């Protein structure tokens, strides 16, 4: 069996997660393991995917190996999956599984995110291993790592894999409710609409409609316009200094444009079962706050182009974002199920008091 390890950790060969693969590898010298340092080389692979394409084509099993970052996978691996989907590759005869390390804080949503994306690509998904950061230091952790790989081997040899969960997407019936009357509310408060929209898209029109309907002042912060140097490197420099090691000015951008407002509305189109690469960069880079919540009590809302009802894992991530930040989740409006009036009206006003 040819095993291609997609190492999504920005720590590269020093990744804690990768050590689990190295540990397993010692017991399986009949298999060929190849590692792509996706977390460190994403910029290079964005320019030229050919090496990755050849390695993916040669693989029987693709092993996604990464640290859990803000409920999901690191932004760099997120981008790599986009590139995998764009490449002309037949995944249908390949297996996939995953290994993570984390503090078990929403590792379940990260695992589910990989599973959903494997289903999209037609990869045959085998249940993964979610280890704690220190697991490999104990006999129990070592035992669990080997038991996981025995299961992968067993599944591969028998052609066993998890059933596809959301293969057939239901079409929306197209009935949208009429635009309701404008509510008159006192202007007190400013809402940051954080988005990655392009003009003249359903999402853009949704934002315009929201701006029209709300009686609060709004400012649109488009993440597409921010020159991110890259995804969080997990170096923990910020934990002691409160400053990110990148010099692209994201800390100030976040603090001046978003954290100063009274409420935040995130506007995005569902992509690959998530909020898209730009939002993942944004989420991971918020680690620059030194892993502290800084918007506690502030209401958040969502404008979503897509049908969240078909994405239970993404809904859980959205709820987790509000929950862990101590934010009040004021409402979620979707293109397919319009609830803008509710979001613009009393829910945000009430929670701003
Ligand atoms: C930006 C960032 C976000 C993180 N988010 C989570 C998280 O949501 N849940 C969790 O359990 N651990 C989280 N962690 C901890 C990492 O998953 C953990 O340190 C991991 O074992 C690092 O593995 P690596 O050395 O392979 O990169 C986060 C770490 C960083 C730097």
Tab-separated table of C-alpha atoms and ligand atoms in Angstrom:
chain	number	residue	atom	x	y	z
A	1	UNK	CA	0.000	0.000	0.000
A	2	UNK	CA	1.279	3.468	-0.941
A	3	UNK	CA	0.454	5.937	1.813
A	4	UNK	CA	0.602	9.652	1.141
A	5	UNK	CA	0.747	11.692	4.334
A	6	UNK	CA	-0.560	15.236	3.934
A	7	UNK	CA	1.143	16.951	6.850
A	8	UNK	CA	-1.012	20.021	7.439
A	9	UNK	CA	0.947	21.328	10.422
A	10	UNK	CA	2.806	24.622	9.904
A	11	UNK	CA	5.473	23.079	12.173
A	12	UNK	CA	6.480	20.738	9.297
A	13	UNK	CA	8.809	17.942	10.390
A	14	UNK	CA	8.620	19.226	14.000
A	15	UNK	CA	4.883	18.652	14.079
A	16	UNK	CA	3.640	16.754	17.127
A	17	UNK	CA	0.974	15.117	14.975
A	18	UNK	CA	3.528	13.861	12.467
A	19	UNK	CA	5.332	11.978	15.264
A	20	UNK	CA	2.332	9.619	15.450
A	21	UNK	CA	2.816	8.738	11.782
A	22	UNK	CA	6.543	8.190	12.332
A	23	UNK	CA	5.724	5.970	15.304
A	24	UNK	CA	3.231	3.861	13.315
A	25	UNK	CA	5.581	3.639	10.342
A	26	UNK	CA	8.170	1.660	12.378
A	27	UNK	CA	5.699	-1.224	12.657
A	28	UNK	CA	4.680	-1.279	8.995
A	29	UNK	CA	7.810	-1.418	6.878
A	30	UNK	CA	5.895	-3.383	4.208
A	31	UNK	CA	4.137	-0.120	3.285
A	32	UNK	CA	5.582	2.922	1.577
A	33	UNK	CA	5.000	6.216	3.414
A	34	UNK	CA	5.539	9.519	1.619
A	35	UNK	CA	5.089	12.887	3.369
A	36	UNK	CA	4.065	16.165	1.755
A	37	UNK	CA	4.653	19.164	4.034
A	38	UNK	CA	1.477	20.925	3.000
A	39	UNK	CA	1.400	23.212	6.051
A	40	UNK	CA	4.801	24.682	5.243
A	41	UNK	CA	4.828	24.571	1.447
A	42	UNK	CA	1.340	25.710	0.551
A	43	UNK	CA	2.568	28.818	-1.290
A	44	UNK	CA	4.873	26.678	-3.444
A	45	UNK	CA	2.087	24.137	-4.152
A	46	UNK	CA	-0.317	26.918	-5.067
A	47	UNK	CA	2.095	27.917	-7.847
A	48	UNK	CA	2.873	24.383	-9.003
A	49	UNK	CA	0.706	21.424	-7.994
A	50	UNK	CA	2.362	18.905	-10.341
A	51	UNK	CA	4.512	17.126	-7.693
A	52	UNK	CA	1.452	16.782	-5.449
A	53	UNK	CA	-0.656	15.533	-8.338
A	54	UNK	CA	1.817	12.750	-9.171
A	55	UNK	CA	2.068	11.706	-5.522
A	56	UNK	CA	-1.695	11.725	-5.039
A	57	UNK	CA	-2.153	9.651	-8.184
A	58	UNK	CA	0.355	7.083	-6.900
A	59	UNK	CA	-1.298	6.833	-3.459
A	60	UNK	CA	-3.646	4.068	-2.321
A	61	UNK	CA	-4.338	5.800	0.991
A	62	UNK	CA	-4.273	9.532	1.712
A	63	UNK	CA	-3.626	10.299	5.365
A	64	UNK	CA	-4.607	13.810	6.442
A	65	UNK	CA	-2.350	14.577	9.416
A	66	UNK	CA	-2.801	17.920	11.143
A	67	UNK	CA	-3.320	19.868	14.376
A	68	UNK	CA	-6.888	20.961	15.062
A	69	UNK	CA	-7.022	24.743	14.496
A	70	UNK	CA	-10.081	26.716	15.597
A	71	UNK	CA	-12.537	23.798	15.414
A	72	UNK	CA	-11.293	22.730	11.998
A	73	UNK	CA	-8.107	22.238	10.017
A	74	UNK	CA	-5.282	24.783	9.564
A	75	UNK	CA	-5.920	27.324	6.786
A	76	UNK	CA	-2.959	25.964	4.817
A	77	UNK	CA	-4.493	22.475	4.587
A	78	UNK	CA	-7.843	24.059	3.838
A	79	UNK	CA	-6.275	25.668	0.759
A	80	UNK	CA	-4.593	22.390	-0.211
A	81	UNK	CA	-7.975	20.654	-0.289
A	82	UNK	CA	-9.230	23.362	-2.649
A	83	UNK	CA	-6.263	22.594	-4.919
A	84	UNK	CA	-6.972	18.841	-4.668
A	85	UNK	CA	-10.519	19.478	-5.817
A	86	UNK	CA	-9.410	21.687	-8.703
A	87	UNK	CA	-6.850	19.149	-9.959
A	88	UNK	CA	-8.059	16.636	-12.489
A	89	UNK	CA	-7.621	13.510	-10.360
A	90	UNK	CA	-9.777	10.400	-10.047
A	91	UNK	CA	-10.027	9.721	-6.316
A	92	UNK	CA	-12.649	7.005	-6.566
A	93	UNK	CA	-10.343	4.024	-5.973
A	94	UNK	CA	-8.376	5.628	-3.154
A	95	UNK	CA	-8.872	5.444	0.578
A	96	UNK	CA	-8.448	8.273	3.058
A	97	UNK	CA	-8.158	8.641	6.786
A	98	UNK	CA	-6.862	11.177	9.280
A	99	UNK	CA	-4.740	11.690	12.392
A	100	UNK	CA	-5.007	14.795	14.540
A	101	UNK	CA	-3.526	16.028	17.755
A	102	UNK	CA	-5.311	18.650	19.811
A	103	UNK	CA	-6.694	19.305	23.270
A	104	UNK	CA	-9.920	17.589	22.136
A	105	UNK	CA	-11.593	20.936	21.845
A	106	UNK	CA	-13.917	20.545	18.845
A	107	UNK	CA	-11.773	17.876	17.246
A	108	UNK	CA	-15.076	16.265	16.243
A	109	UNK	CA	-15.938	19.110	13.837
A	110	UNK	CA	-12.454	18.970	12.294
A	111	UNK	CA	-12.772	15.229	11.686
A	112	UNK	CA	-16.189	15.647	10.202
A	113	UNK	CA	-14.938	18.431	7.930
A	114	UNK	CA	-12.295	16.108	6.461
A	115	UNK	CA	-14.838	13.293	6.089
A	116	UNK	CA	-17.302	15.549	4.233
A	117	UNK	CA	-14.569	16.744	1.879
A	118	UNK	CA	-13.388	13.172	1.265
A	119	UNK	CA	-16.980	12.325	0.321
A	120	UNK	CA	-16.982	15.262	-2.120
A	121	UNK	CA	-13.858	13.973	-3.821
A	122	UNK	CA	-15.127	10.392	-3.938
A	123	UNK	CA	-12.395	9.166	-1.563
A	124	UNK	CA	-13.332	6.109	0.502
A	125	UNK	CA	-13.131	7.385	4.055
A	126	UNK	CA	-11.916	5.275	6.992
A	127	UNK	CA	-12.446	6.602	10.539
A	128	UNK	CA	-9.483	8.565	11.871
A	129	UNK	CA	-7.527	8.939	15.112
A	130	UNK	CA	-7.980	11.940	17.380
A	131	UNK	CA	-5.051	11.998	19.804
A	132	UNK	CA	-4.205	14.388	22.584
A	133	UNK	CA	-0.937	16.356	22.226
A	134	UNK	CA	0.790	14.202	24.867
A	135	UNK	CA	-0.698	10.813	23.954
A	136	UNK	CA	2.363	9.381	22.280
A	137	UNK	CA	4.313	9.712	25.530
A	138	UNK	CA	2.139	7.099	27.247
A	139	UNK	CA	1.796	3.361	26.609
A	140	UNK	CA	-1.954	3.852	26.271
A	141	UNK	CA	-1.485	6.516	23.562
A	142	UNK	CA	0.993	4.331	21.677
A	143	UNK	CA	-1.407	1.418	21.870
A	144	UNK	CA	-4.256	3.571	20.510
A	145	UNK	CA	-2.116	4.799	17.605
A	146	UNK	CA	-1.314	1.212	16.572
A	147	UNK	CA	-4.908	0.071	17.083
A	148	UNK	CA	-6.012	2.888	14.765
A	149	UNK	CA	-3.640	1.820	12.032
A	150	UNK	CA	-4.595	-1.853	12.408
A	151	UNK	CA	-8.164	-0.739	11.766
A	152	UNK	CA	-7.085	1.217	8.673
A	153	UNK	CA	-5.238	-1.854	7.377
A	154	UNK	CA	-8.179	-4.127	8.154
A	155	UNK	CA	-10.601	-1.772	6.353
A	156	UNK	CA	-8.315	-1.399	3.334
A	157	UNK	CA	-7.860	-5.150	2.963
A	158	UNK	CA	-11.618	-5.783	3.111
A	159	UNK	CA	-12.691	-2.779	1.056
A	160	UNK	CA	-14.508	-1.337	4.042
A	161	UNK	CA	-15.185	2.392	4.459
A	162	UNK	CA	-17.709	4.757	6.031
A	163	UNK	CA	-20.940	5.356	4.109
A	164	UNK	CA	-21.223	8.661	2.221
A	165	UNK	CA	-23.354	10.984	4.316
A	166	UNK	CA	-24.478	13.848	2.118
A	167	UNK	CA	-23.914	12.672	-1.422
A	168	UNK	CA	-27.254	13.722	-2.808
A	169	UNK	CA	-28.033	17.344	-2.123
A	170	UNK	CA	-31.669	18.340	-2.192
A	171	UNK	CA	-32.559	21.267	-4.472
A	172	UNK	CA	-34.276	24.269	-2.943
A	173	UNK	CA	-37.882	24.679	-4.107
A	174	UNK	CA	-37.244	28.351	-4.972
A	175	UNK	CA	-39.984	29.930	-2.867
A	176	UNK	CA	-38.693	32.988	-1.004
A	177	UNK	CA	-40.880	35.077	1.263
A	178	UNK	CA	-41.644	38.679	0.300
A	179	UNK	CA	-39.449	41.483	1.680
A	180	UNK	CA	-41.052	42.563	4.952
A	181	UNK	CA	-41.755	46.152	6.050
A	182	UNK	CA	-38.765	48.184	7.216
A	183	UNK	CA	-38.571	48.384	10.983
A	184	UNK	CA	-37.812	51.751	12.532
A	185	UNK	CA	-35.210	51.370	15.221
A	186	UNK	CA	-33.030	53.996	16.839
A	187	UNK	CA	-29.548	54.236	15.282
A	188	UNK	CA	-27.266	53.288	18.065
A	189	UNK	CA	-24.431	51.003	17.308
A	190	UNK	CA	-22.282	49.964	14.433
A	191	UNK	CA	-22.147	46.546	12.798
A	192	UNK	CA	-19.042	45.192	11.054
A	193	UNK	CA	-19.992	42.977	8.133
A	194	UNK	CA	-17.006	40.700	7.655
A	195	UNK	CA	-17.075	39.012	4.283
A	196	UNK	CA	-15.059	37.678	1.354
A	197	UNK	CA	-17.719	38.462	-1.239
A	198	UNK	CA	-17.197	39.632	-4.781
A	199	UNK	CA	-19.506	42.221	-6.297
A	200	UNK	CA	-22.549	41.100	-8.198
A	201	UNK	CA	-22.938	37.780	-6.408
A	202	UNK	CA	-25.931	36.432	-4.453
A	203	UNK	CA	-23.958	37.075	-1.262
A	204	UNK	CA	-23.236	40.677	-2.255
A	205	UNK	CA	-26.932	41.271	-2.857
A	206	UNK	CA	-27.711	39.696	0.473
A	207	UNK	CA	-25.331	42.120	2.208
A	208	UNK	CA	-26.936	45.053	0.394
A	209	UNK	CA	-30.340	43.865	1.472
A	210	UNK	CA	-29.173	43.515	5.044
A	211	UNK	CA	-27.710	47.041	4.963
A	212	UNK	CA	-30.995	48.354	3.630
A	213	UNK	CA	-33.068	46.542	6.191
A	214	UNK	CA	-31.013	47.245	9.275
A	215	UNK	CA	-31.329	50.540	11.027
A	216	UNK	CA	-27.803	50.326	12.394
A	217	UNK	CA	-24.731	51.837	10.825
A	218	UNK	CA	-22.707	49.203	8.965
A	219	UNK	CA	-19.141	48.919	7.759
A	220	UNK	CA	-18.117	46.222	5.286
A	221	UNK	CA	-14.749	44.586	5.969
A	222	UNK	CA	-13.791	42.512	2.954
A	223	UNK	CA	-11.137	39.918	3.816
A	224	UNK	CA	-10.281	39.650	0.102
A	225	UNK	CA	-8.707	43.088	0.350
A	226	UNK	CA	-6.420	42.159	3.225
A	227	UNK	CA	-2.891	41.052	2.156
A	228	UNK	CA	-2.482	38.058	4.491
A	229	UNK	CA	1.166	36.912	4.572
A	230	UNK	CA	-0.027	33.408	5.409
A	231	UNK	CA	-1.848	31.154	7.845
A	232	UNK	CA	-1.123	30.903	11.579
A	233	UNK	CA	2.238	29.179	12.107
A	234	UNK	CA	1.338	27.850	15.564
A	235	UNK	CA	4.611	29.353	16.887
A	236	UNK	CA	2.944	30.774	20.024
A	237	UNK	CA	5.012	33.982	19.771
A	238	UNK	CA	1.804	35.949	20.396
A	239	UNK	CA	1.085	34.097	23.633
A	240	UNK	CA	3.904	35.977	25.393
A	241	UNK	CA	4.084	39.226	23.395
A	242	UNK	CA	0.454	39.680	22.236
A	243	UNK	CA	1.880	40.299	18.742
A	244	UNK	CA	1.843	38.070	15.689
A	245	UNK	CA	5.180	37.157	14.109
A	246	UNK	CA	3.850	38.152	10.662
A	247	UNK	CA	4.333	41.808	9.768
A	248	UNK	CA	1.270	42.094	7.529
A	249	UNK	CA	-0.627	44.228	10.048
A	250	UNK	CA	-3.445	41.776	10.729
A	251	UNK	CA	-3.476	42.476	14.499
A	252	UNK	CA	-4.170	46.175	13.923
A	253	UNK	CA	-6.630	45.444	11.107
A	254	UNK	CA	-8.608	43.164	13.404
A	255	UNK	CA	-8.510	45.524	16.351
A	256	UNK	CA	-9.294	48.736	14.452
A	257	UNK	CA	-11.869	47.545	11.937
A	258	UNK	CA	-13.710	44.709	13.603
A	259	UNK	CA	-13.236	44.617	17.346
A	260	UNK	CA	-14.219	48.277	17.726
A	261	UNK	CA	-17.772	47.749	16.426
A	262	UNK	CA	-20.801	46.796	18.523
A	263	UNK	CA	-21.777	43.695	16.594
A	264	UNK	CA	-20.306	41.492	13.886
A	265	UNK	CA	-22.110	39.891	10.990
A	266	UNK	CA	-20.200	37.294	9.020
A	267	UNK	CA	-21.241	36.991	5.383
A	268	UNK	CA	-19.940	34.081	3.328
A	269	UNK	CA	-20.824	31.477	0.734
A	270	UNK	CA	-20.646	27.849	1.827
A	271	UNK	CA	-17.630	26.270	0.171
A	272	UNK	CA	-16.277	22.773	0.709
A	273	UNK	CA	-18.517	22.432	3.795
A	274	UNK	CA	-16.918	25.470	5.388
A	275	UNK	CA	-16.626	29.228	5.204
A	276	UNK	CA	-13.808	29.167	2.644
A	277	UNK	CA	-10.054	29.661	2.851
A	278	UNK	CA	-10.083	33.416	3.583
A	279	UNK	CA	-12.308	32.976	6.627
A	280	UNK	CA	-10.121	30.116	7.836
A	281	UNK	CA	-7.069	32.384	7.599
A	282	UNK	CA	-9.031	34.989	9.541
A	283	UNK	CA	-10.096	32.502	12.228
A	284	UNK	CA	-6.666	30.956	12.759
A	285	UNK	CA	-4.906	34.318	12.747
A	286	UNK	CA	-7.153	35.513	15.570
A	287	UNK	CA	-4.824	33.483	17.735
A	288	UNK	CA	-2.811	36.747	17.743
A	289	UNK	CA	-4.987	37.800	20.668
A	290	UNK	CA	-2.805	35.448	22.690
A	291	UNK	CA	-5.590	32.836	22.757
A	292	UNK	CA	-7.881	35.120	24.790
A	293	UNK	CA	-11.468	36.094	24.079
A	294	UNK	CA	-11.661	39.825	23.396
A	295	UNK	CA	-15.211	40.298	22.093
A	296	UNK	CA	-17.081	38.683	24.965
A	297	UNK	CA	-20.753	39.644	25.075
A	298	UNK	CA	-20.799	41.103	21.575
A	299	UNK	CA	-23.617	39.857	19.308
A	300	UNK	CA	-22.770	38.027	16.102
A	301	UNK	CA	-24.947	37.139	13.153
A	302	UNK	CA	-24.525	35.339	9.846
A	303	UNK	CA	-25.542	35.980	6.258
A	304	UNK	CA	-25.027	32.754	4.398
A	305	UNK	CA	-25.225	32.060	0.711
A	306	UNK	CA	-26.174	28.392	0.749
A	307	UNK	CA	-28.248	25.975	2.717
A	308	UNK	CA	-26.948	25.452	6.224
A	309	UNK	CA	-29.642	22.861	6.873
A	310	UNK	CA	-27.587	20.498	4.703
A	311	UNK	CA	-24.389	21.230	6.644
A	312	UNK	CA	-24.876	20.177	10.294
A	313	UNK	CA	-21.123	20.194	10.931
A	314	UNK	CA	-20.771	23.795	9.749
A	315	UNK	CA	-23.712	24.775	11.938
A	316	UNK	CA	-21.899	23.249	14.900
A	317	UNK	CA	-18.748	25.235	14.024
A	318	UNK	CA	-20.785	28.459	13.831
A	319	UNK	CA	-22.338	27.749	17.209
A	320	UNK	CA	-18.903	26.893	18.611
A	321	UNK	CA	-17.422	30.191	17.342
A	322	UNK	CA	-20.052	32.131	19.267
A	323	UNK	CA	-19.960	29.889	22.288
A	324	UNK	CA	-16.196	29.983	22.821
A	325	UNK	CA	-15.946	33.712	22.130
A	326	UNK	CA	-18.718	34.409	24.656
A	327	UNK	CA	-20.757	36.024	21.866
A	328	UNK	CA	-24.503	36.109	21.548
A	329	UNK	CA	-25.554	34.344	18.347
A	330	UNK	CA	-28.231	36.766	17.177
A	331	UNK	CA	-29.324	34.859	14.104
A	332	UNK	CA	-28.450	33.173	10.835
A	333	UNK	CA	-29.977	34.285	7.534
A	334	UNK	CA	-29.561	32.161	4.433
A	335	UNK	CA	-30.216	32.758	0.752
A	336	UNK	CA	-32.355	29.668	0.708
A	337	UNK	CA	-34.238	30.330	3.919
A	338	UNK	CA	-34.571	34.103	4.318
A	339	UNK	CA	-34.604	35.374	7.866
A	340	UNK	CA	-32.959	38.766	7.385
A	341	UNK	CA	-35.756	40.673	9.089
A	342	UNK	CA	-35.340	38.730	12.271
A	343	UNK	CA	-31.579	39.203	12.242
A	344	UNK	CA	-31.676	42.945	11.573
A	345	UNK	CA	-34.400	43.640	14.037
A	346	UNK	CA	-34.909	42.848	17.629
A	347	UNK	CA	-32.295	40.157	18.046
A	348	UNK	CA	-29.313	42.442	17.451
A	349	UNK	CA	-30.956	45.398	19.179
A	350	UNK	CA	-31.838	43.309	22.192
A	351	UNK	CA	-28.363	41.840	22.527
A	352	UNK	CA	-26.637	45.256	22.226
A	353	UNK	CA	-28.236	46.540	25.406
B	1	LIG	C1	-4.191	28.790	15.823
B	1	LIG	C2	-4.387	27.579	16.700
B	1	LIG	C3	-5.661	27.083	16.894
B	1	LIG	C4	-5.889	25.956	17.688
B	1	LIG	N1	-7.169	25.499	17.843
B	1	LIG	C5	-7.402	24.373	18.582
B	1	LIG	C6	-8.755	23.889	18.749
B	1	LIG	O1	-9.735	24.446	18.228
B	1	LIG	N2	-8.936	22.766	19.506
B	1	LIG	C7	-7.880	22.117	20.139
B	1	LIG	O2	-8.125	21.119	20.816
B	1	LIG	N3	-6.594	22.559	19.977
B	1	LIG	C8	-6.329	23.666	19.222
B	1	LIG	N4	-5.034	24.127	19.059
B	1	LIG	C9	-3.923	23.308	19.632
B	1	LIG	C10	-3.273	22.392	18.558
B	1	LIG	O3	-4.218	21.560	17.941
B	1	LIG	C11	-2.217	21.506	19.222
B	1	LIG	O4	-1.233	22.350	19.760
B	1	LIG	C12	-1.576	20.500	18.243
B	1	LIG	O5	-1.233	19.324	18.956
B	1	LIG	C13	-0.319	21.009	17.537
B	1	LIG	O6	0.115	19.989	16.650
B	1	LIG	P1	1.322	20.156	15.623
B	1	LIG	O7	2.596	20.221	16.437
B	1	LIG	O8	1.243	18.914	14.771
B	1	LIG	O9	1.134	21.413	14.817
B	1	LIG	C14	-4.787	25.273	18.306
B	1	LIG	C15	-3.490	25.779	18.115
B	1	LIG	C16	-3.283	26.917	17.333
B	1	LIG	C17	-1.878	27.442	17.135
